[in-house]
mmCIF file of C-alpha atoms and ligand atoms in Angstrom:
data_model
loop_
_atom_site.group_PDB
_atom_site.id
_atom_site.type_symbol
_atom_site.label_atom_id
_atom_site.label_comp_id
_atom_site.label_asym_id
_atom_site.label_seq_id
_atom_site.Cartn_x
_atom_site.Cartn_y
_atom_site.Cartn_z
ATOM 1 C CA MET P 1 156.438 -12.803 139.741
ATOM 2 C CA SER P 2 155.230 -16.325 139.093
ATOM 3 C CA ILE P 3 151.872 -17.354 140.421
ATOM 4 C CA GLU P 4 151.529 -20.969 141.565
ATOM 5 C CA ASP P 5 148.627 -22.802 140.012
ATOM 6 C CA PRO P 6 146.363 -23.567 143.023
ATOM 7 C CA ASN P 7 145.140 -26.715 141.249
ATOM 8 C CA LYS P 8 148.633 -28.115 140.761
ATOM 9 C CA PRO P 9 148.875 -31.313 142.846
ATOM 10 C CA LEU P 10 151.462 -31.182 145.620
ATOM 11 C CA ARG P 11 154.441 -33.473 144.987
ATOM 12 C CA GLN P 12 154.345 -36.459 147.311
ATOM 13 C CA LYS P 13 157.388 -36.411 149.575
ATOM 14 C CA SER P 14 159.837 -39.278 149.136
ATOM 15 C CA TYR P 15 160.627 -41.911 151.756
ATOM 16 C CA ALA P 16 164.023 -40.298 152.367
ATOM 17 C CA GLU P 17 162.459 -36.893 153.075
ATOM 18 C CA LEU P 18 159.778 -38.327 155.354
ATOM 19 C CA SER P 19 162.158 -40.539 157.331
ATOM 20 C CA HIS P 20 164.850 -37.900 157.796
ATOM 21 C CA THR P 21 164.571 -37.842 161.600
ATOM 22 C CA MET P 22 164.006 -41.573 162.116
ATOM 23 C CA PRO P 23 166.544 -43.394 164.318
ATOM 24 C CA PRO P 24 168.569 -46.301 162.922
ATOM 25 C CA SER P 25 166.741 -49.602 162.688
ATOM 26 C CA SER P 26 167.140 -51.835 165.744
ATOM 27 C CA GLU P 27 167.993 -54.789 163.488
ATOM 28 C CA VAL P 28 170.857 -52.835 161.928
ATOM 29 C CA ILE P 29 172.148 -52.026 165.422
ATOM 30 C CA ASP P 30 172.015 -55.751 166.266
ATOM 31 C CA ALA P 31 173.678 -56.762 162.973
ATOM 32 C CA VAL P 32 176.631 -54.439 163.590
ATOM 33 C CA GLU P 33 177.418 -56.349 166.795
ATOM 34 C CA LEU P 34 177.816 -59.542 164.735
ATOM 35 C CA VAL P 35 180.396 -58.099 162.345
ATOM 36 C CA GLN P 36 183.949 -59.232 163.008
ATOM 37 C CA GLU P 37 185.798 -56.400 161.249
ATOM 38 C CA ARG P 38 184.150 -53.016 160.830
ATOM 39 C CA ASN P 39 185.745 -51.993 157.550
ATOM 40 C CA GLU P 40 183.469 -51.844 154.506
ATOM 41 C CA ALA P 41 179.660 -51.566 154.570
ATOM 42 C CA LEU P 42 177.074 -51.240 151.809
ATOM 43 C CA ASP P 43 173.653 -49.715 152.499
ATOM 44 C CA LEU P 44 171.348 -50.572 149.581
ATOM 45 C CA GLY P 45 168.352 -48.258 149.338
ATOM 46 C CA ALA P 46 169.847 -46.016 151.999
ATOM 47 C CA GLY P 47 167.024 -43.426 151.883
ATOM 48 C CA SER P 48 167.511 -40.767 154.556
ATOM 49 C CA LEU P 49 170.869 -42.358 155.520
ATOM 50 C CA ARG P 50 169.533 -43.121 159.013
ATOM 51 C CA ASN P 51 171.258 -46.532 158.981
ATOM 52 C CA ALA P 52 174.321 -45.334 157.054
ATOM 53 C CA LYS P 53 174.952 -42.634 159.696
ATOM 54 C CA TYR P 54 174.899 -45.279 162.409
ATOM 55 C CA LEU P 55 177.364 -47.443 160.463
ATOM 56 C CA LEU P 56 179.695 -44.431 160.117
ATOM 57 C CA GLU P 57 179.524 -43.850 163.878
ATOM 58 C CA LYS P 58 180.504 -47.484 164.371
ATOM 59 C CA GLY P 59 183.643 -47.063 162.295
ATOM 60 C CA PHE P 60 182.680 -48.403 158.861
ATOM 61 C CA HIS P 61 183.478 -46.891 155.485
ATOM 62 C CA VAL P 62 179.991 -46.799 153.950
ATOM 63 C CA VAL P 63 178.766 -46.908 150.368
ATOM 64 C CA ALA P 64 175.121 -45.771 150.301
ATOM 65 C CA VAL P 65 173.142 -46.512 147.132
ATOM 66 C CA ASP P 66 169.772 -44.916 146.403
ATOM 67 C CA ARG P 67 168.093 -43.549 143.301
ATOM 68 C CA ASP P 68 166.606 -40.660 145.311
ATOM 69 C CA PRO P 69 168.871 -37.555 145.091
ATOM 70 C CA VAL P 70 167.571 -36.486 148.510
ATOM 71 C CA ALA P 71 170.100 -38.962 149.968
ATOM 72 C CA LEU P 72 172.922 -36.831 148.540
ATOM 73 C CA GLU P 73 171.384 -33.601 149.885
ATOM 74 C CA ILE P 74 171.119 -35.165 153.344
ATOM 75 C CA SER P 75 174.753 -36.303 153.193
ATOM 76 C CA HIS P 76 175.838 -32.676 152.733
ATOM 77 C CA GLU P 77 174.442 -31.890 156.195
ATOM 78 C CA PHE P 78 177.249 -33.932 157.783
ATOM 79 C CA ALA P 79 180.297 -34.131 155.524
ATOM 80 C CA ASP P 80 181.887 -37.469 156.386
ATOM 81 C CA PRO P 81 184.895 -38.636 154.350
ATOM 82 C CA ASN P 82 183.973 -42.253 155.113
ATOM 83 C CA LEU P 83 180.644 -41.953 153.305
ATOM 84 C CA GLU P 84 180.226 -42.461 149.552
ATOM 85 C CA VAL P 85 176.706 -41.717 148.301
ATOM 86 C CA ARG P 86 175.850 -43.167 144.885
ATOM 87 C CA ILE P 87 172.654 -41.814 143.376
ATOM 88 C CA MET P 88 171.716 -44.620 141.015
ATOM 89 C CA THR P 89 169.453 -47.615 140.655
ATOM 90 C CA PHE P 90 170.427 -50.956 142.147
ATOM 91 C CA SER P 91 170.853 -52.400 138.650
ATOM 92 C CA ASP P 92 173.285 -49.615 137.662
ATOM 93 C CA PHE P 93 175.463 -50.151 140.727
ATOM 94 C CA GLU P 94 178.525 -52.245 139.926
ATOM 95 C CA PHE P 95 178.807 -54.592 142.851
ATOM 96 C CA PRO P 96 182.380 -55.480 143.750
ATOM 97 C CA THR P 97 183.110 -59.096 144.706
ATOM 98 C CA ASP P 98 184.029 -60.169 148.274
ATOM 99 C CA GLU P 99 184.128 -56.558 149.461
ATOM 100 C CA TYR P 100 181.700 -55.885 152.283
ATOM 101 C CA ASP P 101 181.892 -56.837 155.946
ATOM 102 C CA LEU P 102 178.244 -55.796 156.264
ATOM 103 C CA LEU P 103 175.472 -55.384 153.694
ATOM 104 C CA VAL P 104 172.284 -53.672 154.865
ATOM 105 C CA ALA P 105 169.188 -53.758 152.657
ATOM 106 C CA LYS P 106 166.318 -52.636 154.848
ATOM 107 C CA ASN P 107 163.029 -52.499 152.901
ATOM 108 C CA ALA P 108 164.958 -52.037 149.685
ATOM 109 C CA LEU P 109 165.292 -55.276 147.659
ATOM 110 C CA PRO P 110 161.492 -55.712 147.231
ATOM 111 C CA PHE P 111 161.548 -52.538 145.120
ATOM 112 C CA ALA P 112 163.529 -54.360 142.426
ATOM 113 C CA THR P 113 161.372 -55.706 139.605
ATOM 114 C CA PRO P 114 160.842 -59.500 139.474
ATOM 115 C CA GLU P 115 162.975 -59.482 136.284
ATOM 116 C CA ASP P 116 165.893 -57.660 137.959
ATOM 117 C CA PHE P 117 165.718 -59.360 141.342
ATOM 118 C CA PRO P 118 167.590 -62.663 140.645
ATOM 119 C CA GLN P 119 170.696 -60.947 139.208
ATOM 120 C CA LEU P 120 170.532 -58.206 141.859
ATOM 121 C CA TRP P 121 170.492 -60.779 144.635
ATOM 122 C CA LYS P 122 173.302 -62.781 143.018
ATOM 123 C CA ASP P 123 175.490 -59.660 142.774
ATOM 124 C CA ALA P 124 174.590 -58.439 146.264
ATOM 125 C CA ALA P 125 175.363 -61.827 147.849
ATOM 126 C CA ALA P 126 178.671 -62.096 145.941
ATOM 127 C CA SER P 127 179.722 -58.641 147.196
ATOM 128 C CA ILE P 128 179.754 -59.836 150.828
ATOM 129 C CA LYS P 129 183.072 -61.173 152.133
ATOM 130 C CA SER P 130 183.316 -64.661 153.553
ATOM 131 C CA GLY P 131 182.436 -64.169 157.237
ATOM 132 C CA GLY P 132 180.576 -60.927 156.432
ATOM 133 C CA VAL P 133 177.022 -60.211 157.566
ATOM 134 C CA PHE P 134 173.810 -59.528 155.629
ATOM 135 C CA TYR P 135 170.795 -57.861 157.174
ATOM 136 C CA GLY P 136 167.818 -57.193 154.981
ATOM 137 C CA THR P 137 164.098 -57.575 154.465
ATOM 138 C CA PHE P 138 161.905 -59.205 151.846
ATOM 139 C CA PHE P 139 158.171 -58.738 151.385
ATOM 140 C CA GLY P 140 155.757 -61.659 151.367
ATOM 141 C CA PRO P 141 152.659 -62.452 149.264
ATOM 142 C CA ASN P 142 150.179 -61.232 151.925
ATOM 143 C CA ASP P 143 151.580 -57.703 151.809
ATOM 144 C CA THR P 144 149.148 -54.963 150.674
ATOM 145 C CA TRP P 145 151.601 -54.018 147.925
ATOM 146 C CA ALA P 146 151.789 -57.580 146.542
ATOM 147 C CA SER P 147 149.524 -56.538 143.653
ATOM 148 C CA LYS P 148 152.244 -54.177 142.357
ATOM 149 C CA PRO P 149 153.835 -55.988 139.387
ATOM 150 C CA GLU P 150 156.941 -53.769 139.500
ATOM 151 C CA MET P 151 157.952 -55.073 142.953
ATOM 152 C CA THR P 152 159.251 -58.455 144.144
ATOM 153 C CA PHE P 153 157.361 -60.567 146.689
ATOM 154 C CA LEU P 154 158.667 -63.898 147.926
ATOM 155 C CA ARG P 155 157.167 -66.775 149.877
ATOM 156 C CA ARG P 156 158.898 -67.969 153.035
ATOM 157 C CA ASP P 157 160.560 -70.931 151.270
ATOM 158 C CA GLU P 158 161.734 -68.660 148.443
ATOM 159 C CA VAL P 159 163.411 -66.340 150.952
ATOM 160 C CA GLN P 160 165.048 -69.307 152.698
ATOM 161 C CA HIS P 161 166.402 -70.554 149.360
ATOM 162 C CA LEU P 162 168.269 -67.289 148.804
ATOM 163 C CA PHE P 163 170.807 -68.229 151.477
ATOM 164 C CA PRO P 164 172.565 -71.503 150.510
ATOM 165 C CA ASN P 165 175.978 -69.927 151.107
ATOM 166 C CA PHE P 166 175.057 -68.333 154.417
ATOM 167 C CA GLU P 167 174.440 -69.357 157.986
ATOM 168 C CA ILE P 168 171.099 -67.843 158.930
ATOM 169 C CA LEU P 169 171.503 -66.147 162.311
ATOM 170 C CA LYS P 170 168.004 -64.704 162.615
ATOM 171 C CA PHE P 171 164.889 -65.275 160.481
ATOM 172 C CA GLU P 172 161.685 -63.497 161.426
ATOM 173 C CA GLU P 173 158.367 -63.406 159.600
ATOM 174 C CA GLU P 174 156.049 -60.578 160.616
ATOM 175 C CA GLU P 175 152.506 -59.717 159.585
ATOM 176 C CA THR P 176 151.143 -56.461 160.998
ATOM 177 C CA ASP P 177 148.419 -53.977 160.186
ATOM 178 C CA ALA P 178 149.925 -50.518 160.372
ATOM 179 C CA PHE P 179 150.694 -47.634 158.032
ATOM 180 C CA ASP P 180 153.171 -46.858 155.298
ATOM 181 C CA ILE P 181 155.433 -43.798 155.444
ATOM 182 C CA GLN P 182 152.744 -41.735 153.642
ATOM 183 C CA ASN P 183 150.338 -42.714 156.463
ATOM 184 C CA ASN P 184 148.196 -45.001 154.296
ATOM 185 C CA PRO P 185 146.874 -48.104 156.103
ATOM 186 C CA LYS P 186 148.926 -51.121 155.065
ATOM 187 C CA HIS P 187 149.223 -54.803 155.860
ATOM 188 C CA TRP P 188 152.933 -55.551 156.169
ATOM 189 C CA HIS P 189 154.191 -59.038 155.434
ATOM 190 C CA ILE P 190 157.913 -58.940 156.010
ATOM 191 C CA PHE P 191 160.745 -61.410 156.330
ATOM 192 C CA LYS P 192 163.710 -60.030 158.279
ATOM 193 C CA VAL P 193 166.912 -61.952 157.732
ATOM 194 C CA THR P 194 170.312 -61.675 159.378
ATOM 195 C CA ALA P 195 172.874 -64.095 157.971
ATOM 196 C CA ARG P 196 176.609 -64.697 157.879
ATOM 197 C CA LYS P 197 178.291 -65.641 154.608
ATOM 198 C CA ARG P 198 180.236 -68.885 154.739
HETATM 199 C C1 SAM D 201 161.410 -47.925 152.040
HETATM 200 S S1 SAM D 201 162.851 -46.983 151.695
HETATM 201 C C2 SAM D 201 163.978 -47.634 152.889
HETATM 202 C C3 SAM D 201 165.111 -46.676 153.207
HETATM 203 C C4 SAM D 201 166.108 -47.164 154.268
HETATM 204 N N1 SAM D 201 166.661 -48.449 153.958
HETATM 205 C C5 SAM D 201 165.505 -47.170 155.629
HETATM 206 O O1 SAM D 201 165.406 -48.246 156.255
HETATM 207 O O2 SAM D 201 165.138 -46.104 156.112
HETATM 208 C C6 SAM D 201 163.409 -47.662 150.166
HETATM 209 C C7 SAM D 201 164.513 -46.853 149.510
HETATM 210 O O3 SAM D 201 164.998 -47.585 148.383
HETATM 211 C C8 SAM D 201 165.169 -46.698 147.289
HETATM 212 N N2 SAM D 201 164.975 -47.496 146.067
HETATM 213 C C9 SAM D 201 163.882 -48.196 145.707
HETATM 214 N N3 SAM D 201 164.080 -48.831 144.557
HETATM 215 C C10 SAM D 201 165.341 -48.541 144.162
HETATM 216 C C11 SAM D 201 166.135 -48.920 143.027
HETATM 217 N N4 SAM D 201 165.666 -49.733 142.098
HETATM 218 N N5 SAM D 201 167.381 -48.436 142.960
HETATM 219 C C12 SAM D 201 167.882 -47.607 143.920
HETATM 220 N N6 SAM D 201 167.161 -47.212 145.009
HETATM 221 C C13 SAM D 201 165.909 -47.674 145.127
HETATM 222 C C14 SAM D 201 164.105 -45.621 147.480
HETATM 223 O O4 SAM D 201 164.471 -44.415 146.819
HETATM 224 C C15 SAM D 201 164.049 -45.486 148.999
HETATM 225 O O5 SAM D 201 164.897 -44.482 149.484
#
């Protein structure tokens, strides 16, 4: 019989575990309505698959990328042949070109390092078909986490400059005092962008 060390710190649960029962994001629901052909979708940083599940219901074939293996465990709860879960980092994912009718990156791209971000964004943008839709978020400099050097924070003008080949359909900047998924108080500074590729 093994005896657990009572002083061993409990592992902090991941975002995917903690958000398992969360509904799909309202912005993802809105973005789906803007997509002309519901064929291929990419969910970057898919976490608990809450958005990927919604995309499957709406008829997409979905590639869900996340480095957290919990995403794969969750996918086994509802075997869906239209879902491909890839447990890997964003930089290891080989983005196809002109493939996706919809790319969702909800609270995911800011977790790329500032060194990786430019190439990641270039590849992600190139993977969207002409006429396809992007919905994603970026974190701004007033965010509580802006002191983390391993994450990417962008000013409003820097976010706007990411979209020269897109028509911006919705651009929202939000600053709110709330909590993170671990229930720590947090100031959120978020840009939410929905855009159509030209
Ligand atoms: C804040 S969660 C958002 C999850 C989901 N998009 C949602 O809205 O519920 C961020 C997710 O991105 C994943 N992630 C962060 N950095 C990553 C990286 N470099 N490569 C792959 N996945 C990453 C995390 O494991 C986590 O599941």
